[in-house]
Coordinates of C-alpha atoms in Angstrom, one line a residue:
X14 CA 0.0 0.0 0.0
X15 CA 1.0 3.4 -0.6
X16 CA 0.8 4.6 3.1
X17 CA 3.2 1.8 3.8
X18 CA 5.4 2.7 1.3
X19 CA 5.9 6.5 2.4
X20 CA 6.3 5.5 6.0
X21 CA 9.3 3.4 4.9
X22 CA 10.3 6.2 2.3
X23 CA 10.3 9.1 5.2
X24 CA 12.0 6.7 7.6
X25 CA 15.3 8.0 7.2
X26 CA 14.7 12.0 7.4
X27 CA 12.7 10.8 10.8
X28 CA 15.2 9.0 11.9
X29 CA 17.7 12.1 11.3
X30 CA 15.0 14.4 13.1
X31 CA 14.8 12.3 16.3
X32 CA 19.4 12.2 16.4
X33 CA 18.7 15.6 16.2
X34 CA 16.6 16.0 19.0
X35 CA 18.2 13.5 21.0
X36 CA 22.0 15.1 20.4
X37 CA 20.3 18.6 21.5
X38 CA 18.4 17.3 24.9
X39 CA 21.7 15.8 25.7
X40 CA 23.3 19.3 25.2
X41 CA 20.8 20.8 27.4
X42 CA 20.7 18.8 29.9
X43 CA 24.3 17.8 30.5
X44 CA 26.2 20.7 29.6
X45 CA 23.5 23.3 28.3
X46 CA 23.6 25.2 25.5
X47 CA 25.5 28.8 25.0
X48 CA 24.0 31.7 24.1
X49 CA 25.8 33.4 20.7
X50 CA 26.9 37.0 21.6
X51 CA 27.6 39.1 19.1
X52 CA 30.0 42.0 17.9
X53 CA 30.5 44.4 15.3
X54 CA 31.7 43.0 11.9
X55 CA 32.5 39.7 10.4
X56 CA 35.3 37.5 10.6
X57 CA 37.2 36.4 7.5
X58 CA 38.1 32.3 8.3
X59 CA 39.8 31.5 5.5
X60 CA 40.8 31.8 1.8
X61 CA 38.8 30.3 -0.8
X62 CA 41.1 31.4 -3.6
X63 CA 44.8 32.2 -2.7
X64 CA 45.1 33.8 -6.1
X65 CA 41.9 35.6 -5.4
X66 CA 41.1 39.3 -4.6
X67 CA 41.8 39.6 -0.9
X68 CA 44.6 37.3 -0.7
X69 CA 46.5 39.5 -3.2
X70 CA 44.9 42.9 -1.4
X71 CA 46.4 41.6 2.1
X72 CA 44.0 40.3 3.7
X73 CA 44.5 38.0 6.9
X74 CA 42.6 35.4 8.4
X75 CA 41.1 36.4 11.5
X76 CA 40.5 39.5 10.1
X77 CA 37.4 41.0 11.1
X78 CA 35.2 43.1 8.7
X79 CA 33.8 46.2 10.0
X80 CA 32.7 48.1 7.2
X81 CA 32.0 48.1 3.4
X82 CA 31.8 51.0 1.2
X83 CA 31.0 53.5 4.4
X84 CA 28.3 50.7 5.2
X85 CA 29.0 49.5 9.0
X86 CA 28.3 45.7 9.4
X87 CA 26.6 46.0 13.2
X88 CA 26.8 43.3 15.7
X89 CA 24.2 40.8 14.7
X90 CA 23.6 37.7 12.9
X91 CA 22.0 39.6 9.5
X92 CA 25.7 41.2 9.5
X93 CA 27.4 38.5 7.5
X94 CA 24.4 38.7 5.1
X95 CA 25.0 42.5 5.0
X96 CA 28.5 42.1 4.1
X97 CA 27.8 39.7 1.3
X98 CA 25.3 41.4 -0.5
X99 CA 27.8 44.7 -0.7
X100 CA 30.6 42.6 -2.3
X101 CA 27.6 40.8 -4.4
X102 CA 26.3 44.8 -5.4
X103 CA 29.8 46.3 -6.5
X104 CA 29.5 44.2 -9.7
X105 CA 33.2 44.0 -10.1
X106 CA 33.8 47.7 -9.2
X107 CA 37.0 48.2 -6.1
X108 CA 35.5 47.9 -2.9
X109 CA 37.0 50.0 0.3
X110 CA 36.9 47.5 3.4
X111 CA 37.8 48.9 6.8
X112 CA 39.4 45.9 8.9
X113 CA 40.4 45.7 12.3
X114 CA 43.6 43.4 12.6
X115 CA 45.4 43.1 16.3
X116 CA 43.3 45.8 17.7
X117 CA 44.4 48.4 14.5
X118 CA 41.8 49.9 12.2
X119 CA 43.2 49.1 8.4
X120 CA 41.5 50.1 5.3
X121 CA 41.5 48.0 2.1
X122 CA 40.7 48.2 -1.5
X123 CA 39.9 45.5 -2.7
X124 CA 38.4 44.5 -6.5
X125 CA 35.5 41.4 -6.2
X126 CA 35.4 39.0 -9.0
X127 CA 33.1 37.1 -10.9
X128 CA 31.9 34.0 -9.9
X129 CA 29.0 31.6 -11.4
X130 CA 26.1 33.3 -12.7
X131 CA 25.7 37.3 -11.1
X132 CA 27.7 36.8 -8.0
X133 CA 30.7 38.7 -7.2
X134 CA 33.0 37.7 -4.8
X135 CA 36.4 38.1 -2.9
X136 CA 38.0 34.9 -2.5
X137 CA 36.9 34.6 1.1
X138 CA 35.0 32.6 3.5
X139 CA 33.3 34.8 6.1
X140 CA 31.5 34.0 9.9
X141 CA 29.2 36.8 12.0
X142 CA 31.4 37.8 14.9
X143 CA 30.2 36.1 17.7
X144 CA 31.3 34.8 20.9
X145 CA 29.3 32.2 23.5
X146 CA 28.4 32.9 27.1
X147 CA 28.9 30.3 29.5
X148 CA 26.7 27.2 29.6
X149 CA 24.1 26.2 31.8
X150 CA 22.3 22.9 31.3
X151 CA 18.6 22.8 32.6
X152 CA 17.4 19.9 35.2
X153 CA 14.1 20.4 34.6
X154 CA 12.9 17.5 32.2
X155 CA 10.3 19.0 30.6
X156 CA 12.2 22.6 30.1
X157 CA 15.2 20.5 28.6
X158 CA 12.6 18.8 26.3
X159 CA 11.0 21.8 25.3
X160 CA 14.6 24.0 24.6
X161 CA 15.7 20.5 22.7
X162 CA 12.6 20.8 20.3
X163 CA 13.0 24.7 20.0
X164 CA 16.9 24.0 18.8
X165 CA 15.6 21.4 16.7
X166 CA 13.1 23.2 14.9
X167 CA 15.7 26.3 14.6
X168 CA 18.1 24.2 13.4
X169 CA 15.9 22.9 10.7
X170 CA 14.8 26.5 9.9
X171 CA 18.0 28.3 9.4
X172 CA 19.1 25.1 7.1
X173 CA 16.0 25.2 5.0
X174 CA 17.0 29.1 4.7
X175 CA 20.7 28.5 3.7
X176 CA 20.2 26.3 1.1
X177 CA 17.2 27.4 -0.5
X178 CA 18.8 31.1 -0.4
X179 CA 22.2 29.0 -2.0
X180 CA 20.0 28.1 -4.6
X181 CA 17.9 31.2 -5.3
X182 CA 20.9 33.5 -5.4
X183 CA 23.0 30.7 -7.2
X184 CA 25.8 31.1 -4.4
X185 CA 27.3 28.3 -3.3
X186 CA 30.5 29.6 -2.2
X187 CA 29.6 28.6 1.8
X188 CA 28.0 25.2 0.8
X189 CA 31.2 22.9 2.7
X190 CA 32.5 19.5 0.7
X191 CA 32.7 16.2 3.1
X192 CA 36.4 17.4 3.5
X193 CA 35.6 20.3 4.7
X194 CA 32.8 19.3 6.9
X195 CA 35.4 16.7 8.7
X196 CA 38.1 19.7 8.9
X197 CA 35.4 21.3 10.9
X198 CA 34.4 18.7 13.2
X199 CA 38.1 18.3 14.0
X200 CA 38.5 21.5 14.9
X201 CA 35.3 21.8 17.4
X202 CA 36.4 19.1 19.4
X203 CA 40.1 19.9 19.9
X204 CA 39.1 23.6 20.9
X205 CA 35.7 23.0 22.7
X206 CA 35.5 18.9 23.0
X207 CA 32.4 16.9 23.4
X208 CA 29.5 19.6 24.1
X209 CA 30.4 21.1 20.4
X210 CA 31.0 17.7 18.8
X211 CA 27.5 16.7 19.8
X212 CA 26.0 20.1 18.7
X213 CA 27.6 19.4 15.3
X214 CA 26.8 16.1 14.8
X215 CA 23.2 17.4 15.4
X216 CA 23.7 20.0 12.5
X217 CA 24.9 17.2 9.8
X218 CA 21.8 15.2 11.0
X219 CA 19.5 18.1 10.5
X220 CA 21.1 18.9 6.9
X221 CA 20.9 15.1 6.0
X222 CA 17.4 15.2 6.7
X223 CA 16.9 18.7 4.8
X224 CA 18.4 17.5 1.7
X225 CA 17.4 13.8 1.8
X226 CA 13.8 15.8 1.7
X227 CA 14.0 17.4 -1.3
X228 CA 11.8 16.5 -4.4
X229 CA 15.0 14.6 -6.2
X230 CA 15.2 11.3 -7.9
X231 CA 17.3 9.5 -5.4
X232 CA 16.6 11.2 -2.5
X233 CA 13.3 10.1 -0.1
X234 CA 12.0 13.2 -1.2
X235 CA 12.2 12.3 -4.8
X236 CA 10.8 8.7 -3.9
X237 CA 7.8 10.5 -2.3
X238 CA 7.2 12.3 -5.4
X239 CA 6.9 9.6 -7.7
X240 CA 5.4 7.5 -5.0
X241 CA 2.8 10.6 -5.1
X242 CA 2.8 10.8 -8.9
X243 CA 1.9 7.2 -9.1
X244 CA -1.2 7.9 -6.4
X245 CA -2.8 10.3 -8.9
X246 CA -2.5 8.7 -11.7
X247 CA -3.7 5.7 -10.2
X248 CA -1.0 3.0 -11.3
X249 CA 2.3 2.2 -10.3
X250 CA 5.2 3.6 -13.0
X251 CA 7.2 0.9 -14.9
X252 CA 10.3 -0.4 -13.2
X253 CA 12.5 0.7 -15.8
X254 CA 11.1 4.5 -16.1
X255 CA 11.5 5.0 -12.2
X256 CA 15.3 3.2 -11.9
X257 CA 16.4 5.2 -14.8
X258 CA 15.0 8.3 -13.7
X259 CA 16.8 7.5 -10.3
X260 CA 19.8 6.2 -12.3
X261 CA 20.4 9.6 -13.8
X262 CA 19.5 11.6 -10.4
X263 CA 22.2 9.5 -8.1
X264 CA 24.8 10.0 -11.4
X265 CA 24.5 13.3 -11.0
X266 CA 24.5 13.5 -7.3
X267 CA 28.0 11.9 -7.2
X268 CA 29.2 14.1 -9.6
X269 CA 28.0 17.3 -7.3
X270 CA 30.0 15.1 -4.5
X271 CA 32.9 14.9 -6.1
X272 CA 33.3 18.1 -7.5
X273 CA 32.5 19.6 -3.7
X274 CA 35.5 17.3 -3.0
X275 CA 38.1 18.9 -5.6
X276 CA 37.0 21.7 -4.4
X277 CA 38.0 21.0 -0.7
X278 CA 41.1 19.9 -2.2
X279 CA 42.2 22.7 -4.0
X280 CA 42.9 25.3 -1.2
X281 CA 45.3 22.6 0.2
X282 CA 46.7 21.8 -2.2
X283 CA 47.4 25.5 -3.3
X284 CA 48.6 25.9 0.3
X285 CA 51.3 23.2 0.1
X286 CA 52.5 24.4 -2.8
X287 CA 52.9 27.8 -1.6

């Protein structure tokens, strides 16, 4: 029966829901969660192309954004946003770029580039400047429950935002390879250990069952749209039309993964041989 059928489909994206949930009630209630702080600016992490703009205008890791064009990127989550969407608006055209580097205020000119499609950008990757407060985990059961869900749902939210906004904007500059992904799990637990491991083990189930959702051959959301296709039309499809249409889908999905894996590679690489 159909019903049948899309309970075992939607099995997996549940089962990446409840991790989720489970990964942020243990958070809660073992070593709670931090609130984010935040400053003025944003905070360049690293180099996406070290024969891109800002590599070649100076720029520094750890270098942290204030303002762009006269336009001051205020403390705030939106302000990483803000500072995209100036580098994306200059449409090639030099940029100035006040930076604060080791407590010095330094200005920058720097000339964006252009990258797939309309986007302009400067060869970085960027992060709101933030800090976390100290934790507190909550004994009360049913609080705990109720902050784990909240977390949850946000989670979900601000990955349904990213990507669709990725995909909208055709900017996939932030979207991290497997590489990458396990470069940044490293790094959370050798400089905040278990608490942040969990945390982000709860943000690649959350993004599994984001994208395992979506209406593609291949994916369980692509199986619930044929599944739904073959409920209308009131017969089940031919074996061969669905497995080559899911043929082609999972071709091309390796072929995204692999590329997001050169990609990952490349900075290295370029690094090494520098």
């Amino acid at each position: 029966p159909a019903n049948q059928r899309a309970v075992v489909i939607s099995a997996g994206i549940i089962a990446n829901l409840i991790l989720t949930w489970f990964c942020m009630f243990a958070i809660v209630t073992n070593q709670g969660l931090p609130k984010t702080n935040f400053s003025p600016g944003v905070v360049l992490t690293s180099f996406t192309d070290l024969n891109g703009p800002a590599y070649t205008a100076g720029f520094k890791p750890k270098d942290r954004l204030l303002e762009i064009d006269g336009f001051a990127l205020r403390a705030g989550e939106d302000a990483l946003s803000s500072a995209v969407s100036k580098i994306k608006a200059s449409n090639g055209r030099p940029i100035n770029v006040s930076i604060e580097r080791d407590g010095n205020i330094i200005e920058k000119v720097v000339q964006p580039t252009k990258q797939s499609g309309p986007n302009y950008s400067i060869g970085v990757k960027l992060t709101a400047n933030s800090f976390r407060s100290e934790r507190v985990p909550e004994k009360n059961p049913l609080k705990a429950a109720q902050r784990a869900t909240e977390e949850s749902a946000h989670l979900v939210q601000i990955t349904w935002n990213g990507l669709t906004k990725a995909v909208l904007t055709r900017d996939y500059q932030n979207l991290e390879g497997p590489i990458a992904v396990v470069q940044q799990g490293a790094e959370l637990a050798r400089d905040d250990g278990l608490p942040s491991l969990v945390q982000f083990a709860a943000i690649i189930s959350v993004n599994l069952a984001v994208i395992n959702s979506l209406p593609i051959p291949g994916l369980d959301g692509g199986q619930m749209m044929l599944l739904l296709f073959e409920s209308i039309n009131g017969k089940k499809m031919k074996p061969g039309v669905a497995d080559t249409i899911n043929g082609v889908a999972i071709l091309v999905l390796v072929s995204v993964g692999v590329s997001s894996i050169v990609r990952d590679l490349i900075p290295i690489f370029s690094s090494i041989v520098k």
